[in-house]
Coordinates of C-alpha atoms in Angstrom, one line a residue:
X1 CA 0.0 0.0 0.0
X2 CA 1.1 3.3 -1.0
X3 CA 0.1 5.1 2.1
X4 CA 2.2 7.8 4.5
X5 CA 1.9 5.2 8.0
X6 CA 3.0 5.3 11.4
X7 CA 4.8 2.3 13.4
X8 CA 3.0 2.1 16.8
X9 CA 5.0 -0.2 19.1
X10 CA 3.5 -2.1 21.3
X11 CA 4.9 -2.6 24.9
X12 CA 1.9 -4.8 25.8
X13 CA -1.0 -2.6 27.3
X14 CA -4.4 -3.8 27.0
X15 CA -5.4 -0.2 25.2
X16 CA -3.0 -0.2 22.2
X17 CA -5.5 -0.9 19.6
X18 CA -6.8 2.6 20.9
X19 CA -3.4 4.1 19.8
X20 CA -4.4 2.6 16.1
X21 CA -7.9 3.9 16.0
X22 CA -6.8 7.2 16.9
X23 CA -4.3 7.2 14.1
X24 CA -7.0 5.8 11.6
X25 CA -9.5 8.4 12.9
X26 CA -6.8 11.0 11.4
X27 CA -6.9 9.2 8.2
X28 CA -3.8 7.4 8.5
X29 CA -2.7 4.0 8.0
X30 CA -0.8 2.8 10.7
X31 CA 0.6 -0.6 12.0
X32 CA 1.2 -2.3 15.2
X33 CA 4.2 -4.5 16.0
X34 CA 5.9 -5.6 19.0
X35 CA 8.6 -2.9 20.6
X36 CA 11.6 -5.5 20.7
X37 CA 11.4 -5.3 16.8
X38 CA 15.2 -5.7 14.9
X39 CA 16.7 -2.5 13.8
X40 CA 16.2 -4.0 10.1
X41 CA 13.0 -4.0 10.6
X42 CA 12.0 -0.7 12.0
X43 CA 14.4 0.9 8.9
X44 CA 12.9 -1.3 6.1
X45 CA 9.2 -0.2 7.3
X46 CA 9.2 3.3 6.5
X47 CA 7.4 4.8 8.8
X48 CA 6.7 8.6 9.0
X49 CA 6.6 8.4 12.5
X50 CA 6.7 6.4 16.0
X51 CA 4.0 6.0 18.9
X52 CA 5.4 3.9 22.0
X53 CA 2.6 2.7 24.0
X54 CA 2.0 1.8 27.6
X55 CA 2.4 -1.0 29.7
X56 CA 2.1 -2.6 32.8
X57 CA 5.6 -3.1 33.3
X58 CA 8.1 -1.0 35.3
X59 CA 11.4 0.1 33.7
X60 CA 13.4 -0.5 36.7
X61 CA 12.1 -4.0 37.2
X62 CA 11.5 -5.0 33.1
X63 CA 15.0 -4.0 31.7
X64 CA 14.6 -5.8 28.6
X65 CA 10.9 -3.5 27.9
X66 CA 13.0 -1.5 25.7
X67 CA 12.7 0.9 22.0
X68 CA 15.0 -0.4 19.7
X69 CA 17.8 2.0 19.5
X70 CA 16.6 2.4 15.6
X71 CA 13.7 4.2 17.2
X72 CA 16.0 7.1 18.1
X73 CA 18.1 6.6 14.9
X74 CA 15.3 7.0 12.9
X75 CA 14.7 10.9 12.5
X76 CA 11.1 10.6 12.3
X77 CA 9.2 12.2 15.1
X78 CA 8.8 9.8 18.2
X79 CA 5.4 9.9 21.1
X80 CA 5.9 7.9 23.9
X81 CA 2.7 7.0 25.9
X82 CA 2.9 6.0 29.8
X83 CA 5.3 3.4 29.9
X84 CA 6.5 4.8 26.6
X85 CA 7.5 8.6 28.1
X86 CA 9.1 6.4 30.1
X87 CA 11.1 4.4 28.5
X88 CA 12.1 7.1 26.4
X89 CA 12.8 8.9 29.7
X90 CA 15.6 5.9 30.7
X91 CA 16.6 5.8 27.4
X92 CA 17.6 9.0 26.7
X93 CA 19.4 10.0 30.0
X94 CA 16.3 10.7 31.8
X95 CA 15.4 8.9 35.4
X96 CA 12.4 7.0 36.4
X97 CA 11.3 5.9 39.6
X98 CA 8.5 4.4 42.2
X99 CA 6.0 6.8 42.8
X100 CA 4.2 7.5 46.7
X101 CA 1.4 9.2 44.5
X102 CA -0.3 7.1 41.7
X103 CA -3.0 8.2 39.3
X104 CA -5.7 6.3 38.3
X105 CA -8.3 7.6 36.6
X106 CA -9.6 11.2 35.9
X107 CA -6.8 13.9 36.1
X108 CA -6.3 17.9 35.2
X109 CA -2.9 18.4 33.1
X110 CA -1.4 22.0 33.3
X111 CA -0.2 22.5 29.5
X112 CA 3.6 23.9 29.5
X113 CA 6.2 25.3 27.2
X114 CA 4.3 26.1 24.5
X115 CA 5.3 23.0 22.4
X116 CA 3.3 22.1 18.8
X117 CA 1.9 18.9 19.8
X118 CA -0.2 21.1 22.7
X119 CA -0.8 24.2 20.8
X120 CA -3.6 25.9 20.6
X121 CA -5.5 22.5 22.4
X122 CA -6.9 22.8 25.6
X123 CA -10.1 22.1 27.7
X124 CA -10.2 24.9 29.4
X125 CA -8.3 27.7 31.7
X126 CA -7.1 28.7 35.2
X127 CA -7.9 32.5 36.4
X128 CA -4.1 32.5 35.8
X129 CA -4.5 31.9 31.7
X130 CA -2.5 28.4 32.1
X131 CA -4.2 26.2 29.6
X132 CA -5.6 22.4 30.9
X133 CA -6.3 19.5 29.6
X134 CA -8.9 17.2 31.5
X135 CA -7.2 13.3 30.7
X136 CA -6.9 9.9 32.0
X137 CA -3.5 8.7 33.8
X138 CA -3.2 5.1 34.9
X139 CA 0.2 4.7 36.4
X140 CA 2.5 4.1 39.5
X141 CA 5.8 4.8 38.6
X142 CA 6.9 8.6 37.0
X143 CA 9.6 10.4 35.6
X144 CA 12.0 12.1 38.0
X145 CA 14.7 13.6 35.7
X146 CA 14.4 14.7 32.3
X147 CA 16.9 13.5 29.9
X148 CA 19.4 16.5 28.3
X149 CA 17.7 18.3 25.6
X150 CA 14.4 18.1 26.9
X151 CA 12.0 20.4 28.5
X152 CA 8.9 20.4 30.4
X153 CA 5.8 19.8 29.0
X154 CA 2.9 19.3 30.9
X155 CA 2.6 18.3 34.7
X156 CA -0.2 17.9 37.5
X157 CA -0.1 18.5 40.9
X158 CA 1.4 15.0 42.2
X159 CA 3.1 14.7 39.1
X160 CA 5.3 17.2 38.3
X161 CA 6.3 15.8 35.0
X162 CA 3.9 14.5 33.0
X163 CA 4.8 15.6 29.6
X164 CA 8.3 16.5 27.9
X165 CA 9.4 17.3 24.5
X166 CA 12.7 17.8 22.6
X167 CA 11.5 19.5 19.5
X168 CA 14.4 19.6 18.0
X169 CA 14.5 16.0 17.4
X170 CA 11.0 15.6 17.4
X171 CA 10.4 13.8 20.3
X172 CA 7.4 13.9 22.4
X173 CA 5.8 12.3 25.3
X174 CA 3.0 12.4 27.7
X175 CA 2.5 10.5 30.6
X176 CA -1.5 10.5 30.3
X177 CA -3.5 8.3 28.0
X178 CA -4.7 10.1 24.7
X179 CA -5.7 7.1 23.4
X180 CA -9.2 6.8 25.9
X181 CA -12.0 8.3 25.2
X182 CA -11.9 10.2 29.0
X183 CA -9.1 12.4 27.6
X184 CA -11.2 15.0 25.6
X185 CA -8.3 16.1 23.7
X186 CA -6.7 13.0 22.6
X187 CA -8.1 12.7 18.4
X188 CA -6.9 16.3 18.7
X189 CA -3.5 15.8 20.0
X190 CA -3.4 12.6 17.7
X191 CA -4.2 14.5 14.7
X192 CA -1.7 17.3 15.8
X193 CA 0.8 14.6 16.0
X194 CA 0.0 12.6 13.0
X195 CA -1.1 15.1 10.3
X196 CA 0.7 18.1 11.1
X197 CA 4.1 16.8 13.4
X198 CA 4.7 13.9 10.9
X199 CA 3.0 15.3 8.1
X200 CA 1.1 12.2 6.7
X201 CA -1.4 12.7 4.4
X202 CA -4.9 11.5 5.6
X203 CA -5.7 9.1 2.9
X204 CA -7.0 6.1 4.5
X205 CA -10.2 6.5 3.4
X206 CA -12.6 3.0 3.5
X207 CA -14.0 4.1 0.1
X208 CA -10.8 3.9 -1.6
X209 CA -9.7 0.9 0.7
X210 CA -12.2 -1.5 -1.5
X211 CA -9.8 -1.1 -4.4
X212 CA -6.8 -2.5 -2.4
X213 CA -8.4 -5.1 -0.3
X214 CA -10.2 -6.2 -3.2
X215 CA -6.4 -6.3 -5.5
X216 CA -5.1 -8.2 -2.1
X217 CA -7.6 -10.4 -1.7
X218 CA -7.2 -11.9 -6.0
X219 CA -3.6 -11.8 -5.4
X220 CA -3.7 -13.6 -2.0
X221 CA -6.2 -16.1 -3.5
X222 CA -5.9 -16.8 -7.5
X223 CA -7.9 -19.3 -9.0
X224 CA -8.6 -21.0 -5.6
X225 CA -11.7 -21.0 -4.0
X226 CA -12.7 -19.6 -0.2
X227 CA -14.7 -20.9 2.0
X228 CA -16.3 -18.4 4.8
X229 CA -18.4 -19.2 7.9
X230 CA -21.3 -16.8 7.7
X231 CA -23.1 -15.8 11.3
X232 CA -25.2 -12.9 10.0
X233 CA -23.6 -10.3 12.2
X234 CA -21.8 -7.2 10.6
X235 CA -18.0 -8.8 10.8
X236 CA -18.8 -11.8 8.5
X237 CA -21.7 -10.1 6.5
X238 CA -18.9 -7.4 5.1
X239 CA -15.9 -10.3 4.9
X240 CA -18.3 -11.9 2.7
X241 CA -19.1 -9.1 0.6
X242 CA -15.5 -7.6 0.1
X243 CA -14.5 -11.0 -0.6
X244 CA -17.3 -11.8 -2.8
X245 CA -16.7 -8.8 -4.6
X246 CA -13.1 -9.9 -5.2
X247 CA -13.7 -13.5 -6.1
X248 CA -17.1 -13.8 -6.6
X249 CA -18.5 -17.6 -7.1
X250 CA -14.8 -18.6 -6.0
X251 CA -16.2 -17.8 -2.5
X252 CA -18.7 -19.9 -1.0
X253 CA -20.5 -19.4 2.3
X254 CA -21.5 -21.9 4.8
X255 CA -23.7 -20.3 7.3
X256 CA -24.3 -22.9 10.5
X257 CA -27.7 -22.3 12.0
X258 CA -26.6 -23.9 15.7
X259 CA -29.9 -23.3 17.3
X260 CA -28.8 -20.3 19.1
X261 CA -29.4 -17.3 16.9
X262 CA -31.6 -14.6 17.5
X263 CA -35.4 -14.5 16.3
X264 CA -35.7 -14.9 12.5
X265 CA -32.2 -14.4 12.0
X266 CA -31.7 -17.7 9.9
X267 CA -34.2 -16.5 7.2
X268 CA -33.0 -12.8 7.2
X269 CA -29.4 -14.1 6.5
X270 CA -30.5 -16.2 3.7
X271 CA -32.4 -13.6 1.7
X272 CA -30.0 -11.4 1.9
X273 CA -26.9 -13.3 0.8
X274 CA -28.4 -15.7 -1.3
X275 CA -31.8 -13.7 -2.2
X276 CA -30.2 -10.2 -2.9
X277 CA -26.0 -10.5 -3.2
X278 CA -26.6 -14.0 -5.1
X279 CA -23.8 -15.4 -3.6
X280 CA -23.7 -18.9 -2.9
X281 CA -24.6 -20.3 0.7
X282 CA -24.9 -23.3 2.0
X283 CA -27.5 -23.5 5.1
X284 CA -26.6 -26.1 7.4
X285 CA -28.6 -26.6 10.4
X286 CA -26.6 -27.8 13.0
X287 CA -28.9 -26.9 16.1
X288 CA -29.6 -30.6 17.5
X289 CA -25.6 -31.2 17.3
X290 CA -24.7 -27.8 19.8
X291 CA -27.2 -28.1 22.0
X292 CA -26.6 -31.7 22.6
X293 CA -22.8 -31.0 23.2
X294 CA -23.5 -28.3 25.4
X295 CA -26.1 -29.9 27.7
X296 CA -24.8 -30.1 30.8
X297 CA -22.0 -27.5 30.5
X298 CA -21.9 -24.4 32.5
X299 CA -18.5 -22.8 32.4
X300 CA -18.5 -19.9 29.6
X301 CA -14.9 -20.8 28.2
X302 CA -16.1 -24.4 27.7
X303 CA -19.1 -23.5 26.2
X304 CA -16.8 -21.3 23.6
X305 CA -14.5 -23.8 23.4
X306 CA -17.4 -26.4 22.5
X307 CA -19.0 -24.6 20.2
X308 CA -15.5 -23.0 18.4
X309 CA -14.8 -26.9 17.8
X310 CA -18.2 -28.0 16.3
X311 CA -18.0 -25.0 14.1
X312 CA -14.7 -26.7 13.0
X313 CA -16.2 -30.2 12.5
X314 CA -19.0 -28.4 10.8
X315 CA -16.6 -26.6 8.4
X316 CA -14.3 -29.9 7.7
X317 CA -17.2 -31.6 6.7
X318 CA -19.0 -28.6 4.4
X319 CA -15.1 -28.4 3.1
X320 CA -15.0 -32.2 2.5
X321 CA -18.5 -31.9 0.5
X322 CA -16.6 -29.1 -1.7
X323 CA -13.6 -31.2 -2.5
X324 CA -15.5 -33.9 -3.7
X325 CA -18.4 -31.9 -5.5
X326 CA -17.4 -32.6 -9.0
X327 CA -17.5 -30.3 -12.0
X328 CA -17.3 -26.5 -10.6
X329 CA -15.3 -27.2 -7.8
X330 CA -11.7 -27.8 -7.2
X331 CA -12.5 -27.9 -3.3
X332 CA -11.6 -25.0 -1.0
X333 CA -7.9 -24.7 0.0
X334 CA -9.0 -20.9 2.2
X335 CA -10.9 -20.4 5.1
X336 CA -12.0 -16.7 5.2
X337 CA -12.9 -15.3 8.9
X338 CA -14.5 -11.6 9.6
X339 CA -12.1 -11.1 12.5
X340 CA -11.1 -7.8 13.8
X341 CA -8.9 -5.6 16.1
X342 CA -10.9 -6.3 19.5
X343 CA -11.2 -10.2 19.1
X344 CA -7.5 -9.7 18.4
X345 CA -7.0 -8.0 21.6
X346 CA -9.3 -9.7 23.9
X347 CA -8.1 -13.4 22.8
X348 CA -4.8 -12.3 23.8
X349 CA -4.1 -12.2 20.3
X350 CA -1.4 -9.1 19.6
X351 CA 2.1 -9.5 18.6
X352 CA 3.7 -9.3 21.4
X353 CA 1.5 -12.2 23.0
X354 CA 2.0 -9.9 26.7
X355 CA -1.3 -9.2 26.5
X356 CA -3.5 -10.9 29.3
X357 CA -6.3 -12.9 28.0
X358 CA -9.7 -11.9 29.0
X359 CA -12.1 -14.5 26.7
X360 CA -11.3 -16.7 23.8
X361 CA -12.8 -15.7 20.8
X362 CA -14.0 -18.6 18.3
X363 CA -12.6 -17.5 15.1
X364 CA -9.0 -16.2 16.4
X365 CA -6.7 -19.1 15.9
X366 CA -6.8 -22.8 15.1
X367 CA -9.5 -23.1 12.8
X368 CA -7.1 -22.6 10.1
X369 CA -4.7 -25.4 10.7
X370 CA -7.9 -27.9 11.8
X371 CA -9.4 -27.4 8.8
X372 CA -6.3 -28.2 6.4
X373 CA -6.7 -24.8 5.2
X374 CA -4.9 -21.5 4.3
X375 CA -6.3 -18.4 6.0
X376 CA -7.8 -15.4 4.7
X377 CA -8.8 -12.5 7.0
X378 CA -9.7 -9.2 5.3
X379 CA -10.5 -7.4 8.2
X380 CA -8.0 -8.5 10.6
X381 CA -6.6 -5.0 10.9
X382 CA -10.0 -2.9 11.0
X383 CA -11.8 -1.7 13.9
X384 CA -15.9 -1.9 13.9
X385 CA -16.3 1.5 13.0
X386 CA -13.9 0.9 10.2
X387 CA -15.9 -2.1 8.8
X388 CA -19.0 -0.5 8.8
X389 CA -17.7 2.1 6.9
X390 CA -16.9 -0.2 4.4
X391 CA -20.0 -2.1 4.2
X392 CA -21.4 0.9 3.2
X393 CA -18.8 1.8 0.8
X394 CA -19.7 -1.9 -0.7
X395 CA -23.7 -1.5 -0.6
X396 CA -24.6 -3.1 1.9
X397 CA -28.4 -2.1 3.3
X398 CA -27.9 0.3 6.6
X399 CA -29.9 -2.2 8.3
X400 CA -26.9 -4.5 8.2
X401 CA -23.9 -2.6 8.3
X402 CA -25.6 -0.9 11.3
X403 CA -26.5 -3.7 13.3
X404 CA -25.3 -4.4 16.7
X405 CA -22.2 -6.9 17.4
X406 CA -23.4 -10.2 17.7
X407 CA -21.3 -12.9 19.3
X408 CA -20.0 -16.1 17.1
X409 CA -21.1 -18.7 20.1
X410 CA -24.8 -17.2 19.7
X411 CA -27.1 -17.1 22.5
X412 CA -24.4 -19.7 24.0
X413 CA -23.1 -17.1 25.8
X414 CA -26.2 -14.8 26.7
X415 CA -27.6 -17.9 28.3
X416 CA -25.7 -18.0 31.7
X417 CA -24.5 -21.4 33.2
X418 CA -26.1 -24.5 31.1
X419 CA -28.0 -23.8 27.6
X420 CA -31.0 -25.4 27.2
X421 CA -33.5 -25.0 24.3
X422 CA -36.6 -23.6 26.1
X423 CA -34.2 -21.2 27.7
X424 CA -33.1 -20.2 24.1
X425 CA -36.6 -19.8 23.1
X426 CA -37.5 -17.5 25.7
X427 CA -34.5 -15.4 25.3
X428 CA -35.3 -15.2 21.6
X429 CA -38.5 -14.1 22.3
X430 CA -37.4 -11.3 25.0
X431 CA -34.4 -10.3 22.6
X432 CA -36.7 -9.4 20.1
X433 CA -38.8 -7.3 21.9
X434 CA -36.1 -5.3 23.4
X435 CA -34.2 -4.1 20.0
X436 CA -37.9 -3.9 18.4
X437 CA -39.0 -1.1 21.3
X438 CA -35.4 0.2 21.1
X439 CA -35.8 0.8 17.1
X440 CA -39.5 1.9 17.5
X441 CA -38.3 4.6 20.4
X442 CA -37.1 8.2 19.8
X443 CA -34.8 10.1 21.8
X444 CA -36.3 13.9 21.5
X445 CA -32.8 15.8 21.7
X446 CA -31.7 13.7 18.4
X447 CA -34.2 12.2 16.4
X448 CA -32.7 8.8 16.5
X449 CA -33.7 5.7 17.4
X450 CA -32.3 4.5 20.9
X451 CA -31.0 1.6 18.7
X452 CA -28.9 3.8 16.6
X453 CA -27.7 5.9 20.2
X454 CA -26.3 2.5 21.6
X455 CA -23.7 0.4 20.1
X456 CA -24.8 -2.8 21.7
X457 CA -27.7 -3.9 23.2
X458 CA -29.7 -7.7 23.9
X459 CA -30.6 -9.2 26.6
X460 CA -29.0 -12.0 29.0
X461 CA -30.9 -15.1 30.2
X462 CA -30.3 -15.6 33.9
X463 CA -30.8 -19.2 35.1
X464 CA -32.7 -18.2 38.5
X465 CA -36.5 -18.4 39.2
X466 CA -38.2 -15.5 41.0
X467 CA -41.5 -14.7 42.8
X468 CA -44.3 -12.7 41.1
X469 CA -47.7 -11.7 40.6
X470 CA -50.1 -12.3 37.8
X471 CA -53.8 -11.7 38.4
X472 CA -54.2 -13.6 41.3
X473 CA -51.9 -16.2 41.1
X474 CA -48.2 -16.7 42.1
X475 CA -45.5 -17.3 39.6
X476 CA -42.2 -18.9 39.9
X477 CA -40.7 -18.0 36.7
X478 CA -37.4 -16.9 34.9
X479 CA -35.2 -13.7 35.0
X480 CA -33.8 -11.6 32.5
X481 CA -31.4 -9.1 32.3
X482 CA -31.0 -5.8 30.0
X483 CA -27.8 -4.7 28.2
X484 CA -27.2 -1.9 26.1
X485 CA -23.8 0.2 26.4
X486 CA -22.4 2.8 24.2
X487 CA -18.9 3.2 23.0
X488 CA -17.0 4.7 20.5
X489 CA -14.0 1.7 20.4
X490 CA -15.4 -1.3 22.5
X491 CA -12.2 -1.5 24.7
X492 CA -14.0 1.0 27.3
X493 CA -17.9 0.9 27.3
X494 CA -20.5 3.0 29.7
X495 CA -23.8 1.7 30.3
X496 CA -26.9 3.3 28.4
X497 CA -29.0 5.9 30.3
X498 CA -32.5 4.5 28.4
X499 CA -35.6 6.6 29.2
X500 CA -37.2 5.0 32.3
X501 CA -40.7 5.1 29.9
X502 CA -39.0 3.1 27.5
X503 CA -37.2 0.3 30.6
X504 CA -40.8 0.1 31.5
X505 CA -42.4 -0.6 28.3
X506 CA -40.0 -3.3 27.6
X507 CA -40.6 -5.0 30.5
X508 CA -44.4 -4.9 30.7
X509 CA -44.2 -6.5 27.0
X510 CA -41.6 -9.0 28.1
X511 CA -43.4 -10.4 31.0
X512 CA -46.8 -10.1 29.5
X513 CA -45.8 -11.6 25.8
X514 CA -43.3 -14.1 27.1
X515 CA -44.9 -16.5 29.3
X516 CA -42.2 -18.0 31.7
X517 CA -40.2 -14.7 32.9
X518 CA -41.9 -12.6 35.2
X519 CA -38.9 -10.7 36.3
X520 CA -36.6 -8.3 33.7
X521 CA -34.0 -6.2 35.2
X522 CA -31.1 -3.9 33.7
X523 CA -27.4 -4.1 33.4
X524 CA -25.8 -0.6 34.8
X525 CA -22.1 -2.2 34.8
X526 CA -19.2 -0.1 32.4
X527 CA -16.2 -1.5 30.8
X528 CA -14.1 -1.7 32.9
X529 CA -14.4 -3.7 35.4
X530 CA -17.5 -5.5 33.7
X531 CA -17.1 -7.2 30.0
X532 CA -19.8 -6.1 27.3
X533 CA -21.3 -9.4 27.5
X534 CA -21.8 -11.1 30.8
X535 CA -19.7 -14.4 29.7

């Protein structure tokens, strides 16, 4: 790709992908790799400039968390984030050391020395004329000492340096997190840094991405055919497309219907792919198999786990049909996958592998090599908002592109402890209800739907029985629970303020239409410490 980028490096903190996001938002391509990359490899790349991320390490206990000395070589304009002001603190001649004082969480930053990457950006200012910056810190340790050439750039009031900047080499570092969406200014001081400090040009643009994914995608491929697991939900949907506008009848799409899909959804994926895109699916219904396997099974990583493996057994036996389908077919030698950035990150999945693990994600990893196949992931490097912009760019209807993530494992997951079949059926039922009153309901102050003002929303099936009321009788029936968040980059999520008219109108219909729950209640958990979904 002919495209100005920047090299992030990552040093393993859980937010990195946020670095990337921020770049992309600036219109610039960007790649991550891990920070103990060779000298070679740093010089050959080409980047316009460097971004060093944070970490949880220390640099006086991790001495090997180091920037390759290319870094410094490089003459390209360098940011160092967190752990990477201060690395490039101990680097450079700077000090670093324990600090009585940590920040977590919501800080004030007194803008200083009038550098570029701050000018002119600011939340707000003192009686005294000092510019602030309202941001999110998350560390224990800080710098002590700046190294020679470098001068003061920011601080707060326990930490008196928390940004420094040697312009003339074009280094810069703050000890806050631009990258989160609690620090007002960070696209801005991305955008400073990216468009105007490195002077990239902003054109990574999804519209003309389809041109290069699509030249990738016949040049990764050939005459050889692709064979994609279709769920329905955004991710796959565009993989499909982009591919299928690549390959077309080269690609075929097996979409496993395991029983655990939401109301209708089965039908709705057919007409579109097969009805309206005329691309070829194969419908395999599958339900009996999962929810046999899963009977019994209450742990959320062995459900996952069980159902990432029957997809696999699923997919070796739609691949086997292929191979030995006769005229048309020289059998599938790709598996195509609709993963992205977060189940990257949330698998454990980047570079560096220092990343802790929060769930396993079914299509990161292994399906590949199981299958006896070669791997094609078009989206591997996108974030959501990215590949929605891109199904639009492709045609997609807004209906699609805009709908909500839905997880691979189904329902699996939004049924809590053991799945059973009437408990899918219920939750089906309550689902539907939830996002049809969220669609159907207005917010005044925007004229959108409250579907379009969250980013995710369903409802969770909790495996406990409550009293109630109904006429004159007593029930003893079934729980559920509410979700909707809203997010900009689904590594941070706060929980959606619905109108109370709106709670209660989804309740009254879900106890009322969907006999065996009497009880609906609603998720007010962020991310962090909660997950999106509850398993």
């Amino acid at each position: 790709m002919q495209h100005d980028k920047i090299l992030i490096l990552d040093f393993g903190s859980q937010v990195t992908q946020l670095i990337a996001r921020r770049v992309r938002e600036a219109a610039v391509y960007c790649e991550i790799h891990p920070n103990d990359v060779g000298d070679d490899f740093i010089k050959a790349f080409g980047a316009k400039g460097i971004i060093l991320s944070g970490s949880h390490a220390s640099t006086y206990e991790d001495q090997q968390l180091r920037a390759p000395q290319a870094v410094w070589d490089a003459g390209v304009p360098v940011l160092g984030i967190c752990y990477g002001m201060q690395t490039m603190a101990v680097q450079l001649g700077g000090k670093v050391e324990w600090s009585d004082s940590r920040e977590f969480g919501y800080a004030q930053v007194r803008a200083r020395g009038h550098t570029k990457l701050f000018d002119g950006i600011q939340d707000f200012a003192t009686p005294e004329g000092h510019g602030m910056l309202e941001v999110w810190m998350s560390h224990g340790d800080k710098v002590t000492e700046l190294p020679p050439g470098f001068k003061l750039m920011a601080s707060t009031a326990s930490c008196p340096i928390a940004g420094m900047a040697d312009e003339a080499r074009g280094l810069y570092a703050v000890q806050f997190h631009p990258e989160v969406t609690h620090t007002k200014q960070g696209e801005a001081i991305f955008r400073r840094f990216v468009r105007e400090i490195c002077a990239c040009q902003g054109d990574w643009i999804m519209g003309d991405y389809i041109a290069e994914a699509v030249a990738r995608i016949r040049e990764q491929v050939g005459d050889e055919e692709v064979i994609l697991g279709l769920s329905g939900g955004v991710d796959s949907s565009v993989a499909a497309a982009l591919i299928h506008r690549a390959i077309g009848d080269q690609l075929t799409c097996v979409f496993v219907d395991h029983g655990l899909l939401r109301l209708h959804e089965g039908d709705a994926v057919m007409e579109m792919f097969a009805g309206k895109l005329h691309a070829k699916v194969i419908r395999v219904d599958a339900s009996e198999m999962f929810l046999g396997a899963l009977a019994g099974v209450t742990d959320p990583e062995r459900k996952r786990k069980i159902i990432g493996g029957l997809f696999v057994d699923v997919f070796k036996a739609e691949a086997a049909k292929l191979k030995a389908g006769g005229a048309g077919h020289k059998g599938a030698t790709f598996l195509a996958q609709g993963t992205i950035y977060p189940d990257v990150v949330e698998s454990g999945g980047t570079k560096t592998k220092k990343a802790t693990t929060i769930k396993s994600h079914h299509n990161v990893g292994g399906l590949p090599e199981q299958l006896g196949l070669k791997l094609l992931e078009p989206l591997r490097e996108l974030f959501k908002d990215e590949v929605r912009a891109l199904g639009v760019a492709l045609g997609l209807p807004p209906e699609m592109v805009d709908r909500h993530p839905f997880p691979g494992p189904g329902l699996g997951v939004r049924i809590l402890g053991e799945v059973k079949k009437d408990y899918a059926e219920l939750l089906r039922r309550a689902d539907a209800i939830f996002i049809e009153e969220l669609r159907a309901t207005l917010d005044p102050a925007t004229g959108k739907s409250w579907y379009a003002l969250t980013s995710q929303a369903f409802t969770v099936f909790l495996p406990v029985k409550s009293v109630g009321v109904m006429g004159d009788g007593r029930t003893y029936d079934y729980v559920v629970a509410l979700r909707a968040v809203q997010t900009s980059d689904f590594m941070t999520a706060d929980w959606a303020e619905l109108p109370y008219s709106l709670l209660k109108k989804v309740s009254s219909r879900i106890i009322n239409e969907v006999r065996g729950i009497n009880r609906v209640t609603y998720d007010v958990s962020s991310k962090p410490p909660a997950t999106i979904e509850w398993e």
